[in-house]
Structures are given as structure tokens and as C-alpha cells.
Tab-separated table of C-alpha atoms in Angstrom:
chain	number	residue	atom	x	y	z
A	1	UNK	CA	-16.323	-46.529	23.813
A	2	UNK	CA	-18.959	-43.749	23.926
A	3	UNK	CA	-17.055	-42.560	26.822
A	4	UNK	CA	-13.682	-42.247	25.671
A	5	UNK	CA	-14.910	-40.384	23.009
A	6	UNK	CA	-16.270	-38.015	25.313
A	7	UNK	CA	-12.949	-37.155	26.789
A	8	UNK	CA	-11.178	-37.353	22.899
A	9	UNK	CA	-13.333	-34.008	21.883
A	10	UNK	CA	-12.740	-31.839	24.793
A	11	UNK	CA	-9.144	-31.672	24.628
A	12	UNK	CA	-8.632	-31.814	21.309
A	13	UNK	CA	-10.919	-28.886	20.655
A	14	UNK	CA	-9.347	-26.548	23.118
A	15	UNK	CA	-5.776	-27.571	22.285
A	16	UNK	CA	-6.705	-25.565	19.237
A	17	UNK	CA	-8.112	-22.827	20.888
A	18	UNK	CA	-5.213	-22.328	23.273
A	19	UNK	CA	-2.895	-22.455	19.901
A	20	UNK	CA	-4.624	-19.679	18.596
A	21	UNK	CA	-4.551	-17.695	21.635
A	22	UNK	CA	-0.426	-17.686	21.675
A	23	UNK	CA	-0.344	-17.216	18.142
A	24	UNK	CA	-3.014	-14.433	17.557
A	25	UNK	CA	-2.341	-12.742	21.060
A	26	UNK	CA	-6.570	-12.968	21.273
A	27	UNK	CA	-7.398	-11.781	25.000
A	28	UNK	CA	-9.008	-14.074	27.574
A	29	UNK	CA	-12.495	-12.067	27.622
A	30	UNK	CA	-12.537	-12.505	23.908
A	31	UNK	CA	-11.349	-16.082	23.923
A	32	UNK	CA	-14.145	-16.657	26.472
A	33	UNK	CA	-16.931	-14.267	24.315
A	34	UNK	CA	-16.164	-16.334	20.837
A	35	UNK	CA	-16.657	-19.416	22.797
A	36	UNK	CA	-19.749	-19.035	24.741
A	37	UNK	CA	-21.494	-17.338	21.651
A	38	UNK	CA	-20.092	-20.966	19.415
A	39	UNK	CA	-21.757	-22.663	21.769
A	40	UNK	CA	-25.281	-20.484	21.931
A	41	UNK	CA	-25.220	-20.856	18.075
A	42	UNK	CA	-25.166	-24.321	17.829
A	43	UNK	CA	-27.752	-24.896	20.994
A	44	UNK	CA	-29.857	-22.652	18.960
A	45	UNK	CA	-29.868	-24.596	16.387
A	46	UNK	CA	-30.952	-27.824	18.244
A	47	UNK	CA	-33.476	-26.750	20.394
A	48	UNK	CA	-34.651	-23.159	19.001
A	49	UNK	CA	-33.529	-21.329	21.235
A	50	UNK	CA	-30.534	-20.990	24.184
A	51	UNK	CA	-32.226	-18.489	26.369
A	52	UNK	CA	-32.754	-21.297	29.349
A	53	UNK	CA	-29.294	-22.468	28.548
A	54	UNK	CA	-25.954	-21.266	30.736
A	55	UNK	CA	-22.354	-21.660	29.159
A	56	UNK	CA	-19.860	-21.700	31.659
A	57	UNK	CA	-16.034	-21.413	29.897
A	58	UNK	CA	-12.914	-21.806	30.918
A	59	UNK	CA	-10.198	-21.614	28.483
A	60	UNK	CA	-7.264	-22.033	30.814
A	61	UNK	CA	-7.899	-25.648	32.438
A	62	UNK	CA	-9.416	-26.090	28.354
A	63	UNK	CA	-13.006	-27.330	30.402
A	64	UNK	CA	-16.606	-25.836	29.550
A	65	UNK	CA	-20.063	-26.627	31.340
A	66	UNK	CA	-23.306	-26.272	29.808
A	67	UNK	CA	-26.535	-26.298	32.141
A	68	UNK	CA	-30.140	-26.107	30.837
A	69	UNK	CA	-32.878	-24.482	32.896
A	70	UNK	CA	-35.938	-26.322	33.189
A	71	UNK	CA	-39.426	-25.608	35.078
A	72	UNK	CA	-41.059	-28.381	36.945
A	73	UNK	CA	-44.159	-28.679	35.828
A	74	UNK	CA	-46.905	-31.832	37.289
A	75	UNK	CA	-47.052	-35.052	35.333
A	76	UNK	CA	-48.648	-34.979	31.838
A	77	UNK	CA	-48.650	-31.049	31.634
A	78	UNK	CA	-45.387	-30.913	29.873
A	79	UNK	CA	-45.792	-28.316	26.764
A	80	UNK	CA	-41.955	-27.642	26.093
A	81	UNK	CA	-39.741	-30.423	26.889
A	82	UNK	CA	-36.676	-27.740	25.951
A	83	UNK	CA	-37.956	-25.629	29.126
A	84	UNK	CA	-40.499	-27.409	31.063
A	85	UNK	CA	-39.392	-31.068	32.925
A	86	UNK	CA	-42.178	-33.432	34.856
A	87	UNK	CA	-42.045	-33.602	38.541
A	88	UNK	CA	-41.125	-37.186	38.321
A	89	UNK	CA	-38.393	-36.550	35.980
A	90	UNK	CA	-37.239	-34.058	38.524
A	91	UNK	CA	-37.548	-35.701	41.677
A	92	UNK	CA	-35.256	-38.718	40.017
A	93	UNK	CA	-32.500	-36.067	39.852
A	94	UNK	CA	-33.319	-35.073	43.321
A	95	UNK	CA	-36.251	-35.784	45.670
A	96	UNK	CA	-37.460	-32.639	46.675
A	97	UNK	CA	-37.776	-31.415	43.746
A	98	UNK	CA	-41.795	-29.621	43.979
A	99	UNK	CA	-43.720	-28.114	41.214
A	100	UNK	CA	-42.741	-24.517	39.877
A	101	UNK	CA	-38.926	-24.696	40.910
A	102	UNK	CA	-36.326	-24.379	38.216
A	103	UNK	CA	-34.377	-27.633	37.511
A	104	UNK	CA	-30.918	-26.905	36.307
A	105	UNK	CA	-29.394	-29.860	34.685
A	106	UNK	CA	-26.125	-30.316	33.461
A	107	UNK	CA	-25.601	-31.251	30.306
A	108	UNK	CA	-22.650	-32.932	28.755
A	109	UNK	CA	-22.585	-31.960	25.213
A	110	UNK	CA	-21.360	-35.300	23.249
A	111	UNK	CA	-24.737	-36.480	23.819
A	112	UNK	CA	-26.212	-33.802	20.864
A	113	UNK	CA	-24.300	-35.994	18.714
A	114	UNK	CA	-21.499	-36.149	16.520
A	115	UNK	CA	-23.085	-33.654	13.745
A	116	UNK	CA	-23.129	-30.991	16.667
A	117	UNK	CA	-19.674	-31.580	17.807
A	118	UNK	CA	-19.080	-31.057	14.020
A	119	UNK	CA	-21.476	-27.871	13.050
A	120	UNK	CA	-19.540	-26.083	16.724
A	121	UNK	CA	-16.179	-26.741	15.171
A	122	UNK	CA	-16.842	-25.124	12.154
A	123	UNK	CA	-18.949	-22.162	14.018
A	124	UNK	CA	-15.946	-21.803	15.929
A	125	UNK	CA	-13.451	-22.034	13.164
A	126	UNK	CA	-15.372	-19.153	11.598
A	127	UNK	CA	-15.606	-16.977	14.211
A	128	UNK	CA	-12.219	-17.458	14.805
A	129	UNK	CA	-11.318	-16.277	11.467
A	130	UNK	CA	-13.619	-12.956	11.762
A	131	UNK	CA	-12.340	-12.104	14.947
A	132	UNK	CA	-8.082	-12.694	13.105
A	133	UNK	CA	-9.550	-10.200	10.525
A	134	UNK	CA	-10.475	-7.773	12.586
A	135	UNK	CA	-7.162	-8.002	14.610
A	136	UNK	CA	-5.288	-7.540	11.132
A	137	UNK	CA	-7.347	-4.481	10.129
A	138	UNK	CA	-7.472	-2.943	13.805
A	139	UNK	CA	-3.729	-3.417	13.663
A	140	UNK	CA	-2.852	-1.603	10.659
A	141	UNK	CA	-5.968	0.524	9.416
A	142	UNK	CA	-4.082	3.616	11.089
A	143	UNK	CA	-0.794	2.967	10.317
A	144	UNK	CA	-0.976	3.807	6.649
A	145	UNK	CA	2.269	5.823	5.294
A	146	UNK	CA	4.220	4.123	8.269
A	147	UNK	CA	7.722	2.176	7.217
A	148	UNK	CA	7.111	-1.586	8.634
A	149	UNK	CA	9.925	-4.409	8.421
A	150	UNK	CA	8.936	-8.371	7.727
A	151	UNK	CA	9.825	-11.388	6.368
A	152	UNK	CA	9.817	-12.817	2.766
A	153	UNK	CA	7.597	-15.415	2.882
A	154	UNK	CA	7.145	-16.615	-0.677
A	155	UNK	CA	7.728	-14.578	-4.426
A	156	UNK	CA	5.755	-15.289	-7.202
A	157	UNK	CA	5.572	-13.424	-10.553
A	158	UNK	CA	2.862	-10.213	-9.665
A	159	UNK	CA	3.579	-9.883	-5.930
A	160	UNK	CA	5.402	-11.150	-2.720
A	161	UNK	CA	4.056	-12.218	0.314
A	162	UNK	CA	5.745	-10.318	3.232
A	163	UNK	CA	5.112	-12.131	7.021
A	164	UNK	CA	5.451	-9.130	10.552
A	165	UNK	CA	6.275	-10.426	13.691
A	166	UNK	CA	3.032	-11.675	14.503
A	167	UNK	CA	3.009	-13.883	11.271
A	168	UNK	CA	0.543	-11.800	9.504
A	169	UNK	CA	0.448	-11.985	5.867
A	170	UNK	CA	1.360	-8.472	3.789
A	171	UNK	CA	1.720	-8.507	0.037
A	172	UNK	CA	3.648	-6.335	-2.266
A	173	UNK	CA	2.651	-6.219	-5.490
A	174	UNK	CA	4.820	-5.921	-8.639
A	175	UNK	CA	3.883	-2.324	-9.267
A	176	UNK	CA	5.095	-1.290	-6.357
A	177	UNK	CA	8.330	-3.144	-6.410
A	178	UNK	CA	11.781	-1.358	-7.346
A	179	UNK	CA	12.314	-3.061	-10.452
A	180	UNK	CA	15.676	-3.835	-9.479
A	181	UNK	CA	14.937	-5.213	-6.569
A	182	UNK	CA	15.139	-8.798	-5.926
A	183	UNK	CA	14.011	-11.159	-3.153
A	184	UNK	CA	14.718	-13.826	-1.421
A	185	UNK	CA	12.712	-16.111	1.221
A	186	UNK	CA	13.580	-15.708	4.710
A	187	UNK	CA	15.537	-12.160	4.121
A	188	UNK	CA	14.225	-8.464	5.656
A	189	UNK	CA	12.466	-6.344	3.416
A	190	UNK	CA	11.128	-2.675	4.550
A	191	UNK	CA	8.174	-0.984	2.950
A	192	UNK	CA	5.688	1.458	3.577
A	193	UNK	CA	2.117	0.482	4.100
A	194	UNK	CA	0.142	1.900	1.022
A	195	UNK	CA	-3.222	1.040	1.892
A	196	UNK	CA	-5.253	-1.529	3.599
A	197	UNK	CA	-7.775	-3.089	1.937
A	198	UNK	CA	-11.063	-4.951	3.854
A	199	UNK	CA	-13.475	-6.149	1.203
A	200	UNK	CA	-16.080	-8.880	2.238
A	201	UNK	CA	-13.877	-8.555	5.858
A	202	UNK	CA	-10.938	-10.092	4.452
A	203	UNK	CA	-8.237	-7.176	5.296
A	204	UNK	CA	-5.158	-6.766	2.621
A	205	UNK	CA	-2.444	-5.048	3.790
A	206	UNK	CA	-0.557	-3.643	0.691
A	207	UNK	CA	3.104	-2.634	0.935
A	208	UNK	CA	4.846	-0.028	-1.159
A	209	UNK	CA	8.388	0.792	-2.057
A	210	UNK	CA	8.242	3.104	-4.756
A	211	UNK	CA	5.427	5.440	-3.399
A	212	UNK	CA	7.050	8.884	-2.660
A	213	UNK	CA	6.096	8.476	0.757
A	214	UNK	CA	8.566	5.621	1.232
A	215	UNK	CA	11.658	8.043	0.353
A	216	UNK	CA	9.765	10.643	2.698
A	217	UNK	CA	10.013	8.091	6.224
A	218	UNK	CA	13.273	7.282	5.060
A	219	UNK	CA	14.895	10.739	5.070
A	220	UNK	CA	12.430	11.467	8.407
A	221	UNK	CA	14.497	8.784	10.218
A	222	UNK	CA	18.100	9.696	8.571
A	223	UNK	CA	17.245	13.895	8.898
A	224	UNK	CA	16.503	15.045	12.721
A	225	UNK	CA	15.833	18.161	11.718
A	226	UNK	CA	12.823	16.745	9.988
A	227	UNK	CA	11.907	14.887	12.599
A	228	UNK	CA	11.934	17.671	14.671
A	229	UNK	CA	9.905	20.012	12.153
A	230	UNK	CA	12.592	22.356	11.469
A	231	UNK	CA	12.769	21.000	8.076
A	232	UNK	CA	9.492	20.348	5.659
A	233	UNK	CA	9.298	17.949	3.061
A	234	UNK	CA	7.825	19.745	0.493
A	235	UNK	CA	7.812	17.432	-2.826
A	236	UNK	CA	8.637	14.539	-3.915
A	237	UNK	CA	9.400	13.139	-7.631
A	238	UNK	CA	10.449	9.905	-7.916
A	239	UNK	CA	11.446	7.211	-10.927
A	240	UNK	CA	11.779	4.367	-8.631
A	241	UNK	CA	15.153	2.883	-8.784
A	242	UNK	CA	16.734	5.402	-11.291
A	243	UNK	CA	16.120	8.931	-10.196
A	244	UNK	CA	14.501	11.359	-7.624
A	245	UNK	CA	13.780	15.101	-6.770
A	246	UNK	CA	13.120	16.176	-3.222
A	247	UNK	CA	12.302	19.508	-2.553
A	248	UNK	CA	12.654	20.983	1.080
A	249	UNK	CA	12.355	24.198	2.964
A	250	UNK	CA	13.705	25.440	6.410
A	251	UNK	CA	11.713	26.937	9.212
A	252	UNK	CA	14.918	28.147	10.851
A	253	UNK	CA	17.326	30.844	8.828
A	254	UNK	CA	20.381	29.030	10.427
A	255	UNK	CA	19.530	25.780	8.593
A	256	UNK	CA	20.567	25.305	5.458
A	257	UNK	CA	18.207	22.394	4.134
A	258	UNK	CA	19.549	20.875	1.841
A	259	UNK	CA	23.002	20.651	3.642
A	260	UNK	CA	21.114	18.821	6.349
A	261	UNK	CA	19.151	16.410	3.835
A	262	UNK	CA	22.502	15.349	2.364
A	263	UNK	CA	24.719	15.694	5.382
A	264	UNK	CA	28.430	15.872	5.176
A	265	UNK	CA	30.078	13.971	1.999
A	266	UNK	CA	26.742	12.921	1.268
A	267	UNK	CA	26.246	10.579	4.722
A	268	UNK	CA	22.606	10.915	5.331
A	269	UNK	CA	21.914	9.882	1.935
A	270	UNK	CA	23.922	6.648	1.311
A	271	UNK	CA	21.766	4.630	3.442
A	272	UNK	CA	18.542	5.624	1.475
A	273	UNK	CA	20.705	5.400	-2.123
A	274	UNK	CA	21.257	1.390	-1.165
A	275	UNK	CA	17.894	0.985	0.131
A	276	UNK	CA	16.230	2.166	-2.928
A	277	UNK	CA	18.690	0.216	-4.924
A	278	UNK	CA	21.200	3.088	-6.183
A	279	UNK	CA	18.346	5.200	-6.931
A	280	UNK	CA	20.456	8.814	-7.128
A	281	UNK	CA	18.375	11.511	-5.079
A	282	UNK	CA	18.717	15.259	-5.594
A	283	UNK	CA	17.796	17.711	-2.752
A	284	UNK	CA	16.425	20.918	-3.922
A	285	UNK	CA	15.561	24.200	-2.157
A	286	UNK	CA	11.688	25.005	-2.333
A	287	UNK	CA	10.405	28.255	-3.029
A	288	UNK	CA	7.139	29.759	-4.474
A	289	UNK	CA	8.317	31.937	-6.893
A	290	UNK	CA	7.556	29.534	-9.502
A	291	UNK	CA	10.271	30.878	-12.200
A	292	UNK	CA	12.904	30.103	-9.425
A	293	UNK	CA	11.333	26.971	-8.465
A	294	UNK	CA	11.365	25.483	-12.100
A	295	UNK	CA	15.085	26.403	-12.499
A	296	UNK	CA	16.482	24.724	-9.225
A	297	UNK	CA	13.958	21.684	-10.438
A	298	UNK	CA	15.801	21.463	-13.477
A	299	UNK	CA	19.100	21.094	-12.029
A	300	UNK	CA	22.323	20.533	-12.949
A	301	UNK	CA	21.057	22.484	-16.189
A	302	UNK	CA	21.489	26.182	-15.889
A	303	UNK	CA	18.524	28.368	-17.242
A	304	UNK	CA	18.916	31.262	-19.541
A	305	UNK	CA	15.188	32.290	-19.426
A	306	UNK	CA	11.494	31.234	-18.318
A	307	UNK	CA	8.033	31.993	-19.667
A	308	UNK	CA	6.018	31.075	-17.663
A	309	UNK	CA	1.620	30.443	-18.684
A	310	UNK	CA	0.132	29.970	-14.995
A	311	UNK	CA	-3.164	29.883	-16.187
A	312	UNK	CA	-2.418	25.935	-18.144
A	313	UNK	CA	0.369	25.374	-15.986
A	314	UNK	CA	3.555	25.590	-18.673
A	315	UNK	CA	6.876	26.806	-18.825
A	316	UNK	CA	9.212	27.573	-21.835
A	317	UNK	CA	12.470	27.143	-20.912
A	318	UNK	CA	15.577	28.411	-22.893
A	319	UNK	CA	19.239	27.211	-22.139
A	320	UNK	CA	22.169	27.639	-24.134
A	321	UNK	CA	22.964	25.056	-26.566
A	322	UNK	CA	25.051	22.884	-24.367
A	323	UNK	CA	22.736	23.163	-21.975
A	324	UNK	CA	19.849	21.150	-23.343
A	325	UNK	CA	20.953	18.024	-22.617
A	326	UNK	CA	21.635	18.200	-18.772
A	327	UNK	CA	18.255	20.207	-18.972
A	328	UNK	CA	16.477	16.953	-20.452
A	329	UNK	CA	18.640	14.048	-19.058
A	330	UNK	CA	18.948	10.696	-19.970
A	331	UNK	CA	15.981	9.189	-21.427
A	332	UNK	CA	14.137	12.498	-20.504
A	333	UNK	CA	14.491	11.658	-16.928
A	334	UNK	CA	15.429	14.873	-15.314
A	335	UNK	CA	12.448	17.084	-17.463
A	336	UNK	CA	10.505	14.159	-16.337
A	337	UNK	CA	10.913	14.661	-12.307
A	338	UNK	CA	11.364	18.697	-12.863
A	339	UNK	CA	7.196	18.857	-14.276
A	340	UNK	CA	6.255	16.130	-12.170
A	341	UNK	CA	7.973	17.959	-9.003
A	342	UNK	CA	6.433	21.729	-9.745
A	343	UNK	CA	3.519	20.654	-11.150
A	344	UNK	CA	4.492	22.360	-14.755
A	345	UNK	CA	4.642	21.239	-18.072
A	346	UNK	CA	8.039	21.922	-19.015
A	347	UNK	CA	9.335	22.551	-22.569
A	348	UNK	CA	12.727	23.214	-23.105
A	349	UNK	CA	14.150	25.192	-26.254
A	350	UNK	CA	17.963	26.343	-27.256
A	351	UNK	CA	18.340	29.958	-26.926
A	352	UNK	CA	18.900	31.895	-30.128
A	353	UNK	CA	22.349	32.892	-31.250
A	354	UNK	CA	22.805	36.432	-32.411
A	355	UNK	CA	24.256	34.986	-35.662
A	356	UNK	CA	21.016	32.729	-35.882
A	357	UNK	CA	18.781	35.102	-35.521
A	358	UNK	CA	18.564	35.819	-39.714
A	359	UNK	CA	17.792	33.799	-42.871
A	360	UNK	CA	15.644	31.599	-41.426
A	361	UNK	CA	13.764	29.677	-43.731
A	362	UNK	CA	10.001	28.076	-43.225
A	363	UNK	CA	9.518	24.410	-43.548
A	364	UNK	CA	7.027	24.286	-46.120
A	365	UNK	CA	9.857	25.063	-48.292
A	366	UNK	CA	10.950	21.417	-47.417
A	367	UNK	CA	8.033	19.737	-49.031
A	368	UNK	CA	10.149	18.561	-51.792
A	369	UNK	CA	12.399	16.537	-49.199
A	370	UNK	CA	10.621	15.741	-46.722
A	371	UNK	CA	7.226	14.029	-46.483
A	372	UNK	CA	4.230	16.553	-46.151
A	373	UNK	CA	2.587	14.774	-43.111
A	374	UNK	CA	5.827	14.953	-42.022
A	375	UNK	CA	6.187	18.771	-41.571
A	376	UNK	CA	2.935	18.787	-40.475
A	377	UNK	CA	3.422	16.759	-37.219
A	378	UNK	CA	6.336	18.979	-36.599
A	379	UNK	CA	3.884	22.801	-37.108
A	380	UNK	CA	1.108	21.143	-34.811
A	381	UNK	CA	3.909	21.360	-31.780
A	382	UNK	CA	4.745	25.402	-32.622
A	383	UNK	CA	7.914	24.358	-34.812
A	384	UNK	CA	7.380	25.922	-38.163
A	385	UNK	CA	10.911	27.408	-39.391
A	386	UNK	CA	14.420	25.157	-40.365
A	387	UNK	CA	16.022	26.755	-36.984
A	388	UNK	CA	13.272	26.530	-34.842
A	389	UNK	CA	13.250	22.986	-35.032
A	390	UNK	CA	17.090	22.771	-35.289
A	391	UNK	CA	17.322	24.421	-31.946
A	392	UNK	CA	14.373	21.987	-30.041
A	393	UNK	CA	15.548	18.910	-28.516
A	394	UNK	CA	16.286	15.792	-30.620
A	395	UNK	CA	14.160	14.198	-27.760
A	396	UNK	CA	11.014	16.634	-28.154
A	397	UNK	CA	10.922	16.141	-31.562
A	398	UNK	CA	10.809	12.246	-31.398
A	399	UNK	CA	7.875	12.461	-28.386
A	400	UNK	CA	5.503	15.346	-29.087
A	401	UNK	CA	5.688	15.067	-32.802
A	402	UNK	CA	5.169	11.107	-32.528
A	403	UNK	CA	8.037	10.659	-35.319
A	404	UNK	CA	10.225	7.890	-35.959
A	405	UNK	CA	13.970	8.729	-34.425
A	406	UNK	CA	15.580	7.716	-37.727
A	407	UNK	CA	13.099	10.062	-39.267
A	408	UNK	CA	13.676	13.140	-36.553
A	409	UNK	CA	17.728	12.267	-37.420
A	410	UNK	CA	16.907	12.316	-41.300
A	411	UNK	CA	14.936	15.672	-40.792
A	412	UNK	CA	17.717	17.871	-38.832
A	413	UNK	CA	20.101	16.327	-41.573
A	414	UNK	CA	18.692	18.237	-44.109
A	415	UNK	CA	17.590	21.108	-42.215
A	416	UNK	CA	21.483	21.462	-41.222
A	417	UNK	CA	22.555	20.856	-44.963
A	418	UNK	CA	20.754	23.737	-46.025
A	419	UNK	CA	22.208	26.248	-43.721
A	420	UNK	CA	25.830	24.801	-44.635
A	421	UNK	CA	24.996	25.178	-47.959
């Protein structure tokens, strides 16, 4: 019996090992390394030490030798029994064996015992896992802000676990999911790799779809010209799934830039729109002069006039009447992606009407219909006549002020009564 179990852990152990290999494309000399050093561990732990010890691997007949180094020493003199062997012992392995030469013995490992056998599996089993971290992080430490393709694996409610080719395990968390986008196991997903994580060894690779930098490698691989550096990305605003701005300069006077970024009828552009789940993209000329810059942001909206405060980084924007509107966008979304694209605070404001510019009255004057605190709130944002806040957007009012639409609606109700009065 003792001897069939011999032959039962051999195989069994490097059938595992050779599984790995294919799986984890690990290298021979590494394969060989982690196994010898498995080994050395767990002699160490049995006899002290494995410095008179010799591992001999070989992972591709799945067969290992160990040998342990003995001196002969005379009869009765033996000290170390782990490194020193009688001359009696030795001459029963072989006759002319004399004192002083090195015995080396083969040494079949099943004989340390069963816990051994054990404590090498689970050395190995560890090392294995270290050395398919450090193939995961080696892999993808420097390929952060690249676009990779995988597999969904498995969804759950605050991420999804995305497999590569190799079977490696990359997660994409909720946040930085489009939130129309849905999933399903077994389908191709592409993302770009945000950042990777290696805390306590154990690499994370975390996967991004509404980073700006995902809309960047996908208009890099639909634009040649700014794949060939004619083009510069300048900027990038994004709402994920709803909205973006993409600002873009030419190196070459021939180009026009944003021509190229949209291509004819729109063509190098419908491919990213589905990607990013409908998400509309505007293409934008850059320029420093800031002035300019803050009016193409603002787009479709046409500007009347800019102040500009460089010193806190704000803009006052006026537009004519119908104007507003486009300027500010559904839900605010265009205002939105216009500051967070130039970097500016933008506030947007009606331009005055020759026949507005008299009888304005202040709000104070109000008090008696409308709540103190009220026209307060309203003063603290610079609003402190009936026109000035009947020209602001409905929209400012409701967000800077921190008012109540129905109250913002009851406000310019009365404002407007008095001026049709």
C-alpha cells in the first residue's frame, strides 16, 4: 500500500502544475524556480536547514529528485545526523565508502510523511498564487488609459466582473458604468483601464467607461489624423451617456479639425455615439483666447457679450432672450460641460432691451408679497432689482438661490405682474 501511494502523489501533484503552466503561460525557468524553492521550504522545515540538500526538477516528464549530502564520519562520532552519516551506514549503501567522503543519498520524499506532502502543497499553492499576481500586475501596471476588450463574466449590483483572453479577472464598478448600459454574461464589453490597484499583492484591475479618456482612445482609433499627431485632443467634458464636449486643435492649416473628428455626414462619430450608448458628442475648435473659447464651448447658443474675471476663473455671459435656453440646455447640461470644458464658472444673463433699460424697481419693494428670506436668497447671488431677476435664468434662480421651483415660478409671476400693470 505504502507504495502505491508513493506513485498516487507524484502525478497528481504535477498534473496541477502542468495545468497551471497552460493556463497562466508561467515559463519553464519559473515553473522550475517556484518548485525547487517549495521544496527547500518544506526541507527546511524538517531538518533546519536544506543547504546539504539538491532538488533536481523536471516539470515536463512531471518527475523531481531530491538528494541529501552527507559526510562520512567513523562510528560513534556522528554529531549531525542531517549532515554527517557513520561509515557503516555508508559502506551498506556502497562498500568503499572511507571516512571524509560525501555520501549523496537519494531521497524519496513520501517517506517525510503525509503532513509534508501536505505543508509542500500548500507552499506551493501559495507561491503559485504570488507568482499569478505578479503576472496580473506586470501585465497591466503600464497599460493604464489603454482600451482593452473581455468577457462578461458575472453582474452583480455595484460592479461586473470582466474576464481577457488569458481568463484574468477585471472589474467595473458601478460608478464607472454608463448608466444605460446593460450587460449580459458571455457578451464583449470594451473599457479603458482606469487604474490598477495592488494592495497586500492582490492586483485589481479597474475598468472605466465613462472616464474622458475612454471617449479620447475611441476617437484616436476612428480619427487618423489623431493618430498621426496632426490633430490634439485638447479637452474633454463628458456626462456619460447623455452629453459631451471635445475640444480639438490642428497642427496643420489644411486641416480643419473638427471636420476630421466628425467626418463626412457625421461617419467617424456614429460608431463612438452607439458605443457610449447614444451619448451625443460635440466637436469644438480650441483656442486660448479664453472669451472665444467660452463662446464656441457654449454652443449652439450664440453670445452677445463676455466678462470675463481671470483672476477667480468666471465669466458673465449675456445672450439675447431666446438665447438663454440653448445657452443652458436641458437640465443645465450644456452650461454644465461648457465650465467643466474651459475650466470657468459660467453664468449666463439675458441681455438688456433698450425698452428695459428704465423703471426698474428694487425688490425690497416686494416685501409685502413675497417672503423676506425670500428676497434675500435672491440679493446674496447679485439679483437685487424686479428685471434683473426677470432676465436670469429660471434655472439659476432655482440652483444658486436654493429656492423651491414653484416658489422661483411664484416669484417671476409677480415680478411680471407688476411691469404689466
Amino acid at each position: 500500500m505504502a507504495a502505491k501511494k508513493t506513485t498516487d502523489q507524484k502525478p497528481n501533484m504535477f498534473e496541477t502544475l502542468k495545468e497551471f503552466k497552460e493556463t497562466k503561460n508561467i515559463d519553464r525557468a519559473t515553473l522550475v524556480s517556484v518548485l525547487e524553492e517549495s521544496f527547500r521550504t518544506v526541507i527546511s522545515k524538517i531538518f533546519g536547514s536544506d543547504e546539504n540538500f539538491d532538488v533536481i526538477v523536471n516539470p515536463d516528464k512531471g518527475d523531481f529528485e531530491i538528494y541529501q549530502n552527507r559526510t562520512v564520519v567513523p562510528d560513534g562520532e556522528v554529531t549531525d545526523p542531517s549532515k554527517e552519516i557513520a561509515l557503516s551506514e555508508a559502506q551498506k549503501l556502497d562498500p568503499d565508502y572511507e571516512v571524509e567522503e560525501e555520501v549523496s543519498e537519494r531521497i524519496e520524499f513520501e517517506k517525510f510523511g503525509r503532513r509534508a506532502i501536505l505543508n509542500l502543497r500548500q507552499t506551493l499553492a501559495s507561491k503559485i498564487l504570488e507568482l499569478e499576481h505578479d503576472s496580473l500586475f506586470n501585465k497591466y501596471k503600464d497599460r493604464v488609459g489603454q482600451i482593452i476588450s473581455g468577457e462578461v463574466y458575472q453582474t452583480w449590483k455595484r460592479e461586473v466582473l470582466i474576464v481577457d483572453d488569458e481568463n484574468n479577472e477585471l472589474i467595473l464598478p458601478k460608478s464607472e458604468q454608463i448608466p444605460s448600459d446593460q450587460y449580459r454574461k458571455g457578451e464583449t464589453i470594451r473599457a479603458v483601464i482606469l487604474r490598477v490597484d495592488n494592495e497586500n499583492n492582490n492586483p485589481k484591475i479597474i475598468l472605466s467607461r465613462t472616464s474622458p479618456v475612454f471617449l479620447e482612445r475611441l476617437l484616436e482609433a476612428e480619427v487618423p489624423e489623431i493618430n498621426d499627431g496632426l490633430i490634439s485632443i485638447k479637452k474633454i467634458a463628458r456626462m456619460p451617456g447623455e452629453r459631451a464636449k471635445v475640444a480639438v486643435e490642428s497642427y496643420d492649416d489644411r486641416i480643419d479639425p473638427v471636420g476630421a473628428c466628425v467626418g463626412v455626414k457625421g461617419s467617424r462619430v456614429h460608431g463612438i455615439v452607439r458605443e457610449l450608448c447614444n451619448e451625443n458628442i460635440d466637436v469644438i475648435n480650441y483656442t486660448s483666447n479664453i472669451k472665444l473659447y467660452i463662446q464656441r464651448a457654449l454652443s449652439p447658443a450664440k453670445v452677445s457679450s463676455i466678462n470675463i474675471d481671470t483672476e477667480n476663473r468666471k465669466a458673465d455671459v449675456y445672450l439675447k432672450p431666446e438665447e438663454v435656453s440653448l445657452a443652458i440646455g436641458r437640465g443645465g447640461l450644456n452650461i454644465k460641460l461648457a465650465s467643466m470644458l474651459t475650466e470657468y464658472t459660467i453664468d449666463v444673463y439675458r441681455e438688456i432691451q433698450e425698452d428695459e433699460a428704465e423703471e426698474d424697481i428694487y425688490l425690497d419693494e416686494f416685501s409685502d408679497e413675497i417672503d423676506q428670506w425670500v428676497i434675500d436668497s435672491i440679493k446674496r447671488i447679485g439679483l437685487d432689482t424686479a428685471k434683473a431677476v426677470l432676465k436670469a435664468p429660471r434655472e439659476m434662480l432655482v440652483e444658486k438661490a436654493d429656492l423651491e421651483e414653484e416658489t422661483v415660478d411664484n416669484i417671476i409671476s409677480i415680478l411680471r405682474a407688476e411691469f404689466e400693470k
